[in-house]
Coordinates of N, CA and C and ligand atoms in Angstrom, one line a residue:
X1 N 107.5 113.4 115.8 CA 106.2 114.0 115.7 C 106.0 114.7 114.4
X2 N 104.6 114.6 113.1 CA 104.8 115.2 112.2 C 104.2 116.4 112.6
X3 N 105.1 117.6 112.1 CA 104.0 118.7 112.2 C 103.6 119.4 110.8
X4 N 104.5 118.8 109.9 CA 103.7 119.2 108.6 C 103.7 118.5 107.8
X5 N 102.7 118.8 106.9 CA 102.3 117.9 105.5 C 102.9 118.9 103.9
X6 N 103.8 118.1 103.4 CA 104.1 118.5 102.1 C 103.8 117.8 100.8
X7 N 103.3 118.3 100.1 CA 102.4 117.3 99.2 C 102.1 118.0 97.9
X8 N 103.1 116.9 96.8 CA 103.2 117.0 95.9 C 101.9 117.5 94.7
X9 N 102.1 117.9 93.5 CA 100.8 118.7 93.0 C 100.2 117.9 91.7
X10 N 101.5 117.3 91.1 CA 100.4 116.7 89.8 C 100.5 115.2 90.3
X11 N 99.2 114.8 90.6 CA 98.7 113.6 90.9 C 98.5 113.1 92.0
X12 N 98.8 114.3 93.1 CA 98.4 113.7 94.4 C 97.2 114.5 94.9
X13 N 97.3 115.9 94.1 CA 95.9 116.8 94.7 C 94.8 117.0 92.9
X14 N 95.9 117.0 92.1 CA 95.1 116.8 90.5 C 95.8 115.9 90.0
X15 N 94.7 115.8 89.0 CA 95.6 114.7 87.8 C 95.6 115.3 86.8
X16 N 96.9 116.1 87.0 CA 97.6 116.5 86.1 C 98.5 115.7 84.9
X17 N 98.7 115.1 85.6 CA 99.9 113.6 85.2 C 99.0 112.8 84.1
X18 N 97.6 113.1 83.5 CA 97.0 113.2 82.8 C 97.5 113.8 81.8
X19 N 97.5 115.1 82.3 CA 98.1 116.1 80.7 C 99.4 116.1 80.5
X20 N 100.5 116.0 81.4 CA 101.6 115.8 80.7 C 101.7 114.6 80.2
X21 N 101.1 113.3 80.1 CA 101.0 112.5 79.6 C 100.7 112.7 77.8
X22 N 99.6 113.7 78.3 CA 98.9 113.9 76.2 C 100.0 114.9 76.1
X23 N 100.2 116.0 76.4 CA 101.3 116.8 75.9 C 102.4 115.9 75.4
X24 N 103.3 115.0 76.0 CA 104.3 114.0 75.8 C 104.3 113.2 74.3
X25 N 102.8 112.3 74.6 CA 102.3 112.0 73.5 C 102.3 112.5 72.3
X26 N 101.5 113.8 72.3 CA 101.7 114.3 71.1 C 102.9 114.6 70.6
X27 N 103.5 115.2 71.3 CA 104.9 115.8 70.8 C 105.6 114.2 70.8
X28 N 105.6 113.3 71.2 CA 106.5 112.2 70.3 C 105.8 111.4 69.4
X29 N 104.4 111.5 68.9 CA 103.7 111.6 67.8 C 104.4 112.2 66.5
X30 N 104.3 113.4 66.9 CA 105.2 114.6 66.0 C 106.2 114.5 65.5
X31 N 107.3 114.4 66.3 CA 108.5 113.4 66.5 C 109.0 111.9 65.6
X32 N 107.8 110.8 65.4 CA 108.1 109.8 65.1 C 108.2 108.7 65.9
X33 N 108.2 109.5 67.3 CA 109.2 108.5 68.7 C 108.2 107.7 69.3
X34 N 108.2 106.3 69.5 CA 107.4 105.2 70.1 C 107.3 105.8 71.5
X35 N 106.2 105.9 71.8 CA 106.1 106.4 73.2 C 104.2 106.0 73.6
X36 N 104.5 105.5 74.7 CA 103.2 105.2 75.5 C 103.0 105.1 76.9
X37 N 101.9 104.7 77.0 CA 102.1 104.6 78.9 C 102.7 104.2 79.8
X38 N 103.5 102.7 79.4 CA 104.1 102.1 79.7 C 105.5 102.9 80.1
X39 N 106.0 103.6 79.0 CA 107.1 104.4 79.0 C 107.0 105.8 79.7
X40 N 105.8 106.2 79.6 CA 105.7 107.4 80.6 C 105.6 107.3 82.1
X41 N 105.6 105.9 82.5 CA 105.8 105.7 84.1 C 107.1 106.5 84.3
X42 N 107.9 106.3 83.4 CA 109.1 106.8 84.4 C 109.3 108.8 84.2
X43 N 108.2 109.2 83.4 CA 108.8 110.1 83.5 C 107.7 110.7 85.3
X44 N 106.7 110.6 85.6 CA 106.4 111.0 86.7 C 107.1 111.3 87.6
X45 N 106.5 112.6 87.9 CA 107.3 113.6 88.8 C 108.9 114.0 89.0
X46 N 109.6 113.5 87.3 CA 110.9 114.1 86.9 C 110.5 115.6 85.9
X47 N 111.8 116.0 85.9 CA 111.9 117.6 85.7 C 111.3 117.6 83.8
X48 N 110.7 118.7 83.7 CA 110.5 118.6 82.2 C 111.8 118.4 81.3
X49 N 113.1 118.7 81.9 CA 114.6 118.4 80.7 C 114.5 116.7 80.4
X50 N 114.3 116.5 82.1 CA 114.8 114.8 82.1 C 113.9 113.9 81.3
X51 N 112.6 114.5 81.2 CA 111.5 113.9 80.8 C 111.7 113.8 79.2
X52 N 112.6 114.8 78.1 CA 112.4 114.8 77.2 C 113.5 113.8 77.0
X53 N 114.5 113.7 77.4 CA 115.6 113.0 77.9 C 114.8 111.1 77.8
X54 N 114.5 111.0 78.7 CA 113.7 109.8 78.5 C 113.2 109.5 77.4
X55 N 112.2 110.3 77.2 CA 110.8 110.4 75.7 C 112.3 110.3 74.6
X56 N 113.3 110.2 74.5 CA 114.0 110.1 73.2 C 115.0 109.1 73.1
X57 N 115.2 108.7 74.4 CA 115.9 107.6 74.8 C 117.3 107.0 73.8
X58 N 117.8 108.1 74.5 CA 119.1 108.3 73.2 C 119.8 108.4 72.6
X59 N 118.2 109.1 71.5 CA 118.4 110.1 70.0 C 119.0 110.9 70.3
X60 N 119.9 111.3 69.2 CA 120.3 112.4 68.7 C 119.6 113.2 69.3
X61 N 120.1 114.9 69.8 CA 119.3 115.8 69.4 C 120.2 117.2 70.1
X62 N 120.3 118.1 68.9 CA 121.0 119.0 69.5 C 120.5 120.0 70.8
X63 N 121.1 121.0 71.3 CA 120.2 121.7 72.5 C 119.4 122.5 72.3
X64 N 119.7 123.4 70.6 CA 118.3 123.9 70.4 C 117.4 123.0 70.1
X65 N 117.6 122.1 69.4 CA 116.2 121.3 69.3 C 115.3 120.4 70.4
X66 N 116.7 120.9 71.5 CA 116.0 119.9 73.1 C 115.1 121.2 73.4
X67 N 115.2 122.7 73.3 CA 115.1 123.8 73.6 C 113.3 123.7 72.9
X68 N 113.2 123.2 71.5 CA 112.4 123.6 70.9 C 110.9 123.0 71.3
X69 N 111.5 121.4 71.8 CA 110.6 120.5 71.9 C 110.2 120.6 73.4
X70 N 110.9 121.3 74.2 CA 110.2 121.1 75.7 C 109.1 122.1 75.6
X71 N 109.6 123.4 74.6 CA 108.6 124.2 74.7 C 107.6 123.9 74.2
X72 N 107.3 122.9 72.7 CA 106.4 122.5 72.2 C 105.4 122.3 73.2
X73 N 105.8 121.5 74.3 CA 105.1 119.8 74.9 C 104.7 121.1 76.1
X74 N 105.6 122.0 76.2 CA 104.8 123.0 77.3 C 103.5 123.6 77.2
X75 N 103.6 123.9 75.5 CA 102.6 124.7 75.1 C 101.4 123.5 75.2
X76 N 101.2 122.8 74.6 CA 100.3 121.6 74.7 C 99.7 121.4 76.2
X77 N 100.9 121.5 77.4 CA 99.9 121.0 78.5 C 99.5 122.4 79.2
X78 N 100.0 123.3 78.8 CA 99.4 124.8 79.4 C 98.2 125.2 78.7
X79 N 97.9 124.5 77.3 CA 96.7 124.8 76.5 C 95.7 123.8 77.3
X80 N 96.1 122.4 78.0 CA 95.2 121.4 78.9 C 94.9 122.3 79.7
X81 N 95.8 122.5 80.7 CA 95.8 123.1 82.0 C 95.1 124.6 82.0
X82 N 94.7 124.7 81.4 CA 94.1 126.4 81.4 C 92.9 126.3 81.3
X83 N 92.1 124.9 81.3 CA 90.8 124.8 80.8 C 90.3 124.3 82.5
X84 N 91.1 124.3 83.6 CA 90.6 123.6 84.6 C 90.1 124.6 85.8
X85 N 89.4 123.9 86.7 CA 88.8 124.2 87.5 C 89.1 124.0 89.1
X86 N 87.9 124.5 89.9 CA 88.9 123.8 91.3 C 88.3 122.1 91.2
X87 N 86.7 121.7 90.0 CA 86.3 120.7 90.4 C 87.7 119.9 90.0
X88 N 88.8 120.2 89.1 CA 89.5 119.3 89.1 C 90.5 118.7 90.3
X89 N 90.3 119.2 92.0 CA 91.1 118.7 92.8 C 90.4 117.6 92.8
X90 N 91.4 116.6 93.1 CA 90.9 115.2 93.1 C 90.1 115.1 94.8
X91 N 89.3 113.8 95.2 CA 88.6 113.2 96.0 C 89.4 113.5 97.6
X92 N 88.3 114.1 98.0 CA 89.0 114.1 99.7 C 90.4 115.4 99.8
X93 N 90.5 116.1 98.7 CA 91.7 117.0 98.7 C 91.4 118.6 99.5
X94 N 90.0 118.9 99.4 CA 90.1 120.0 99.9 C 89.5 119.2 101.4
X95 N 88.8 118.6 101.5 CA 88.6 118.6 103.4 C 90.0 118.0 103.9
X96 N 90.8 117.3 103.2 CA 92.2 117.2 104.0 C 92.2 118.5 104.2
X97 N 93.0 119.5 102.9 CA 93.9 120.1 103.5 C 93.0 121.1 104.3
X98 N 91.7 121.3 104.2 CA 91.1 122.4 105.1 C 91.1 121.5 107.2
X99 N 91.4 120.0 107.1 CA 91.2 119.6 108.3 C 92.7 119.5 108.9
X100 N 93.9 119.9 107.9 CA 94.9 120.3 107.8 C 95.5 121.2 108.4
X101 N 94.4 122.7 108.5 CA 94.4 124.3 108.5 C 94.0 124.5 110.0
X102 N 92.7 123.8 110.3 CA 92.3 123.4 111.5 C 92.4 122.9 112.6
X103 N 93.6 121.8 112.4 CA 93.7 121.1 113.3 C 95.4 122.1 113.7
X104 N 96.0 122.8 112.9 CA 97.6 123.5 113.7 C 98.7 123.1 112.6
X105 N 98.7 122.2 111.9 CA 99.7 121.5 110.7 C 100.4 122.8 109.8
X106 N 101.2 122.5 109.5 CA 102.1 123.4 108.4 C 101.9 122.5 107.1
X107 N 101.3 123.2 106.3 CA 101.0 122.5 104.7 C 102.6 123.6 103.9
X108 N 102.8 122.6 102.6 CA 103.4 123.2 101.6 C 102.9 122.3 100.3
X109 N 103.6 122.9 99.3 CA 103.4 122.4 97.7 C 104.9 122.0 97.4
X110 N 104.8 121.3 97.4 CA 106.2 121.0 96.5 C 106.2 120.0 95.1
X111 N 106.2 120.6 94.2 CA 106.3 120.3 93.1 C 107.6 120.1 91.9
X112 N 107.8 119.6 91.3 CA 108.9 119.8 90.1 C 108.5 120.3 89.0
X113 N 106.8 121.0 88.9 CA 106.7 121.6 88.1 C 106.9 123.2 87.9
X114 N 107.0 124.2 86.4 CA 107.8 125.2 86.6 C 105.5 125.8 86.5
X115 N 105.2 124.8 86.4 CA 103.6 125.4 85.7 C 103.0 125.4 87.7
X116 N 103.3 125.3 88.5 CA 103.0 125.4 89.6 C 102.1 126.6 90.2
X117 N 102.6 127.7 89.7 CA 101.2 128.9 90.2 C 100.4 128.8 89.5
X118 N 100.6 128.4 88.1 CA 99.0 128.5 86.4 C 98.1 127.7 87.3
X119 N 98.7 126.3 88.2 CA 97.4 125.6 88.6 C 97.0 125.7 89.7
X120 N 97.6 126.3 90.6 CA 97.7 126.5 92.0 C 96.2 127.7 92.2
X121 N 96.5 128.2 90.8 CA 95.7 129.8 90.2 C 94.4 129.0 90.0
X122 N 93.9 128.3 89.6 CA 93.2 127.2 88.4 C 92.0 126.6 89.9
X123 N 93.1 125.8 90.6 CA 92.4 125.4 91.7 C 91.8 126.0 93.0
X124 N 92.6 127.2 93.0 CA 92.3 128.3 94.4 C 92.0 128.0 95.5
X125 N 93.1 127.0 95.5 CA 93.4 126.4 96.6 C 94.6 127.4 97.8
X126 N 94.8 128.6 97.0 CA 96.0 129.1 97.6 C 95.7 129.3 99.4
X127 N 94.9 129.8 99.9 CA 94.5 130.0 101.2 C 94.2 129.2 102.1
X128 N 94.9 127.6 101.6 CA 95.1 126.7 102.5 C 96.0 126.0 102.7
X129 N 97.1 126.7 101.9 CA 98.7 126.4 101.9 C 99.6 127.8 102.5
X130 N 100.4 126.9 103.2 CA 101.5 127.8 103.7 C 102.9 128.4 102.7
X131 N 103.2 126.9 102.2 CA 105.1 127.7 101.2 C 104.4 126.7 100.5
X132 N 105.2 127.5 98.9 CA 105.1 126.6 97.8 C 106.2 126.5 97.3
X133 N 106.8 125.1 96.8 CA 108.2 125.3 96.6 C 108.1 124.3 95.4
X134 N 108.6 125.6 93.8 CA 108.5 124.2 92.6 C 109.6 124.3 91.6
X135 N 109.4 123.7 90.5 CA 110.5 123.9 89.3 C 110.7 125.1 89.3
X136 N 110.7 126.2 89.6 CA 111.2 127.4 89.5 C 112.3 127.5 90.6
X137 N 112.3 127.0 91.5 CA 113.3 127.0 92.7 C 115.1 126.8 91.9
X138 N 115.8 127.5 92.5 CA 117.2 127.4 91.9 C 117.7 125.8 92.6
X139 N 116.9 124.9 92.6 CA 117.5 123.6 93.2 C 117.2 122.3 92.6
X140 N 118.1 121.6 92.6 CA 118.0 120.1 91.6 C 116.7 120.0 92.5
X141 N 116.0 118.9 91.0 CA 114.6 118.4 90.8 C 114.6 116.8 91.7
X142 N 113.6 116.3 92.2 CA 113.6 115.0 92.7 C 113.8 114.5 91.5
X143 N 114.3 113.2 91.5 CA 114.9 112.2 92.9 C 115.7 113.4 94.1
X144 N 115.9 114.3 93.5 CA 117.1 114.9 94.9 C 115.9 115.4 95.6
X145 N 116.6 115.5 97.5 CA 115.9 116.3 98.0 C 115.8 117.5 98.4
X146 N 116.4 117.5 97.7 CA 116.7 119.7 97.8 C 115.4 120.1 97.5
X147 N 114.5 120.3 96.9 CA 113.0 120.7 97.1 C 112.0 120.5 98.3
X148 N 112.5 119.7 98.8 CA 111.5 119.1 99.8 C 112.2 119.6 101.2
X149 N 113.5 119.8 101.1 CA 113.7 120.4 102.2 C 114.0 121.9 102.1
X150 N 114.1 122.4 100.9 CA 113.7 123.8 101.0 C 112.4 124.1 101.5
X151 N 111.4 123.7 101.5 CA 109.7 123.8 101.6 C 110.2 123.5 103.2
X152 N 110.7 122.4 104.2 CA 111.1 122.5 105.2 C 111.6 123.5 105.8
X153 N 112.2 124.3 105.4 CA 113.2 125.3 105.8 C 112.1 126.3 105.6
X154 N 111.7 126.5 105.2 CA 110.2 127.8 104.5 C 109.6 127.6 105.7
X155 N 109.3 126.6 106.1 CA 107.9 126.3 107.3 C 108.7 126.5 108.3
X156 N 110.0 126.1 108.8 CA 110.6 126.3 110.0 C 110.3 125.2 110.6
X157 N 110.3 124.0 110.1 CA 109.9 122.6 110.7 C 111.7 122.0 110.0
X158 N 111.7 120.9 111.3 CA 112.8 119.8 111.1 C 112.4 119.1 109.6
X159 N 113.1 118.2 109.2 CA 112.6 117.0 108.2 C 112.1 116.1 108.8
X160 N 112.6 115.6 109.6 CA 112.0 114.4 110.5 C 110.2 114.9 111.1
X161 N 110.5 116.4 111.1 CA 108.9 116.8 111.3 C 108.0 116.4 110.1
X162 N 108.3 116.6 108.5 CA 107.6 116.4 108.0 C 107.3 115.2 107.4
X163 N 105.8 114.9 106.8 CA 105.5 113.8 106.0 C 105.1 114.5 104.4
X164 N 105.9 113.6 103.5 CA 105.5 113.5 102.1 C 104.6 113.0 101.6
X165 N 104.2 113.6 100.8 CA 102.6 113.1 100.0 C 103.4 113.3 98.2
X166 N 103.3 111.8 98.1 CA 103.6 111.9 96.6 C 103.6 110.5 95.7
X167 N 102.7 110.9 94.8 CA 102.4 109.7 93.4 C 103.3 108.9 92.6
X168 N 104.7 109.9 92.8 CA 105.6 109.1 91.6 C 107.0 108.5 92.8
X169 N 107.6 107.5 92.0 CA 108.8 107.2 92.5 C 109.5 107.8 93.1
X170 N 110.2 108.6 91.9 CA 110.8 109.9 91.7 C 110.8 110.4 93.5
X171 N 109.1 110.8 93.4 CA 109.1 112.0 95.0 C 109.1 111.2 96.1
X172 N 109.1 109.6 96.3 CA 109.4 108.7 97.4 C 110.9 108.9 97.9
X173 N 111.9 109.0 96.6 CA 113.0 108.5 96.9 C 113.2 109.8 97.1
X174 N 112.8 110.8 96.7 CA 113.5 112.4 97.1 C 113.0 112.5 98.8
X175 N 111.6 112.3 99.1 CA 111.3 112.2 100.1 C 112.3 111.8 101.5
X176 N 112.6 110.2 100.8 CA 113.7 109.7 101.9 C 114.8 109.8 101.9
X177 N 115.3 110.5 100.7 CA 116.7 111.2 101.3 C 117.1 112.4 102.0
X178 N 115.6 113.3 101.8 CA 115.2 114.6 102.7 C 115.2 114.4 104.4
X179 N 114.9 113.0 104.3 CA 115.0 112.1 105.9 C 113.6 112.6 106.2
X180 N 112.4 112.3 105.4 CA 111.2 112.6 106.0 C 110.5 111.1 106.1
X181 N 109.5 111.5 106.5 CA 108.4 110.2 106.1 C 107.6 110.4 105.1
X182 N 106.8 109.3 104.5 CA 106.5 109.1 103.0 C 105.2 108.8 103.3
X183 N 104.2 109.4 102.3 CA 103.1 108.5 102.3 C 103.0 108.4 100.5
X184 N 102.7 107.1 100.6 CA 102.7 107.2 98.8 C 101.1 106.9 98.2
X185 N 101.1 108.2 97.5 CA 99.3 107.5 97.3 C 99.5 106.8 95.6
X186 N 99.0 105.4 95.2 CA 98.7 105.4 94.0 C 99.2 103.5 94.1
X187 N 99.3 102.8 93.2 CA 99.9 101.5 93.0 C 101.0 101.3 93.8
X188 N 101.2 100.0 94.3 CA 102.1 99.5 95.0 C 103.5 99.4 94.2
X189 N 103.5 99.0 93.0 CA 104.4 99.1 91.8 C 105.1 100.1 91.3
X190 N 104.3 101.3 91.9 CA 104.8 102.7 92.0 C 105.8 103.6 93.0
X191 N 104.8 102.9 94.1 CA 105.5 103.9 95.3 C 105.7 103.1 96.9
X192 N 105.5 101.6 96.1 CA 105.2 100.5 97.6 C 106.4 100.7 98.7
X193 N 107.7 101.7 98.2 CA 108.7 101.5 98.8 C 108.6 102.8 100.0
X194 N 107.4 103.6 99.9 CA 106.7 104.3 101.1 C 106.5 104.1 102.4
X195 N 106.6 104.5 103.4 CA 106.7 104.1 104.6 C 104.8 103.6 104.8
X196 N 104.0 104.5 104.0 CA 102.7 104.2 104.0 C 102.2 104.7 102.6
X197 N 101.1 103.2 102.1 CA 100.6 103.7 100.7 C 99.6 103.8 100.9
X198 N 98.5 105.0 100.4 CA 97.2 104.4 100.7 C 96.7 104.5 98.8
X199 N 95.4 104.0 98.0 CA 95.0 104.8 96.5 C 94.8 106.0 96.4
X200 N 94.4 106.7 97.5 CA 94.0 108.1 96.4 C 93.7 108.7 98.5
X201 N 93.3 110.3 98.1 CA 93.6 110.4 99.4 C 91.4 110.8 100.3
X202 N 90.8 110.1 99.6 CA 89.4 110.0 99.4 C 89.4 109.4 101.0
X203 N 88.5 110.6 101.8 CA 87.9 109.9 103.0 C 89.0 110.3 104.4
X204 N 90.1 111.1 104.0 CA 91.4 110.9 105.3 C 91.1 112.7 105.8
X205 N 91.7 112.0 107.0 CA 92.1 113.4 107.9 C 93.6 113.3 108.4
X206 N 94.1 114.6 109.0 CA 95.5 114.1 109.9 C 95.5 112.8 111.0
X207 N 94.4 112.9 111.7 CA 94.0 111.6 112.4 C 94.4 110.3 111.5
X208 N 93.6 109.9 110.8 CA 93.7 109.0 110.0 C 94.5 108.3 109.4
X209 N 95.5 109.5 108.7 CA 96.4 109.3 107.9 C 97.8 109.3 109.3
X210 N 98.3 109.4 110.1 CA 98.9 109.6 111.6 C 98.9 108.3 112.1
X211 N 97.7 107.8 112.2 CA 97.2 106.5 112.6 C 98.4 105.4 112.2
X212 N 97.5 105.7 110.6 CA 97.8 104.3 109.7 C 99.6 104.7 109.7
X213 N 100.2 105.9 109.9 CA 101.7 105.9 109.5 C 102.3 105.1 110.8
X214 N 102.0 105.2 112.2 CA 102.6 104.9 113.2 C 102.0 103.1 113.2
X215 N 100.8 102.8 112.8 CA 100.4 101.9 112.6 C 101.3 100.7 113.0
Ligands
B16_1 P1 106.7 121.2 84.1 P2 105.1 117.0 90.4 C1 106.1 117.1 87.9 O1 105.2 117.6 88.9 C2 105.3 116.1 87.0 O2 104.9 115.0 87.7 C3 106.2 115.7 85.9 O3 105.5 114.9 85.0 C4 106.7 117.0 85.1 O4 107.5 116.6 84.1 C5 107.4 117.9 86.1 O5 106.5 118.2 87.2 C6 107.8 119.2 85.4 O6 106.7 119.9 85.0 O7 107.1 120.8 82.7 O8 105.3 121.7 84.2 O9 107.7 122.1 84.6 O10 104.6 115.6 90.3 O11 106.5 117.1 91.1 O12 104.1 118.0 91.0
MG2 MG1 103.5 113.9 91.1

């Protein structure tokens, strides 16, 4: 039986995954380094180290200069992210999680990002979440599940209690090693390996979404 919903932050409630995209961009603009969309699939919902790690595919680069460039690409998407609003939660996000609050469910955030309260702050969504658990946590980043079941442990729910809500590969596979259930919202080519995909979470309730998982 699920009794909570844990659900990832850039690109399942905003699209954030937007701005670390241009942040990225720019900074391997700056850089020299071939980088595009194609290549930024993989960095979704990995840790900002891993991500620069990818984006250089590699290169050379000593630790201060890995040091210099994460901050660069930080400043870039904190200068995006500061311009946002709550209009930026995406479609169907706040009547979920307010039919979420209503119905008895245990909500959390779980994120791999360290920028998790700037937007949490941004959206003011705080009063409809229970634990928030992100890159600031002293625990490896998904693929692992150590985030996801810390946020478990927060709520006082099993794993098997909870279901995951997440856009990138990355938080599928962290999801199913946590031993939860998955819902993947976004492309089949993304996250088809979900126990349930649906596009975007426009139009759902716990009903709905319960439904289609036992389906
Ligand atoms: P930061 P999520 C992830 O957040 C993003 O999807 C990923 O693109 C980013 O690199 C990571 O957070 C770290 O973010 O640089 O802000 O600490 O999808 O797990 O909510
Ligand atoms: Mg994500």
């Amino acid at each position: 039986m699920i009794r909570a919903f844990l659900f990832d932050l850039d690109g399942v409630l905003t699209d954030t995954s937007e701005y670390h995209y241009l942040g990225w961009k720019r900074l391997a603009d700056e850089l020299g380094v071939p980088f595009g969309r194609a290549e930024n699939e993989a960095l979704r919902g990995v840790s900002r180290r891993e991500s620069l790690l990818l984006l250089l595919a590699g290169r050379p680069a000593s630790e201060e200069q890995l040091q210099e460039w994460m901050e660069r690409k930080n400043e870039y998407y904190v200068e995006y992210i500061s311009q946002m609003t709550p209009a930026d939660l995406l479609g169907g996000v706040t009547e979920l999680l307010a039919d979420l609050r209503a119905s008895g469910y245990r909500v959390a955030i779980v994120s791999s990002s360290k920028n998790t309260p700037l937007v949490l702050d941004r959206l003011q969504i705080g009063g409809l979440i229970d634990v928030v658990v992100d890159g600031n946590a002293p625990a490896r980043s998904k693929p692992a599940p150590d985030l996801f079941l810390l946020a478990a442990e927060r709520l006082g729910v099993l794993p098997a209690e909870c279901l995951v809500v997440e856009d990138a590969a990355a938080g599928i596979d962290a999801g199913k090693a946590a031993g939860m259930r998955t819902l993947g919202i976004g492309p089949r080519e993304r996250v088809g390996h979900a126990d349930l995909v649906l596009p975007n979470l426009e139009g759902t309730s716990a009903k709905s979404i319960l439904k289609a998982l036992e389906g």
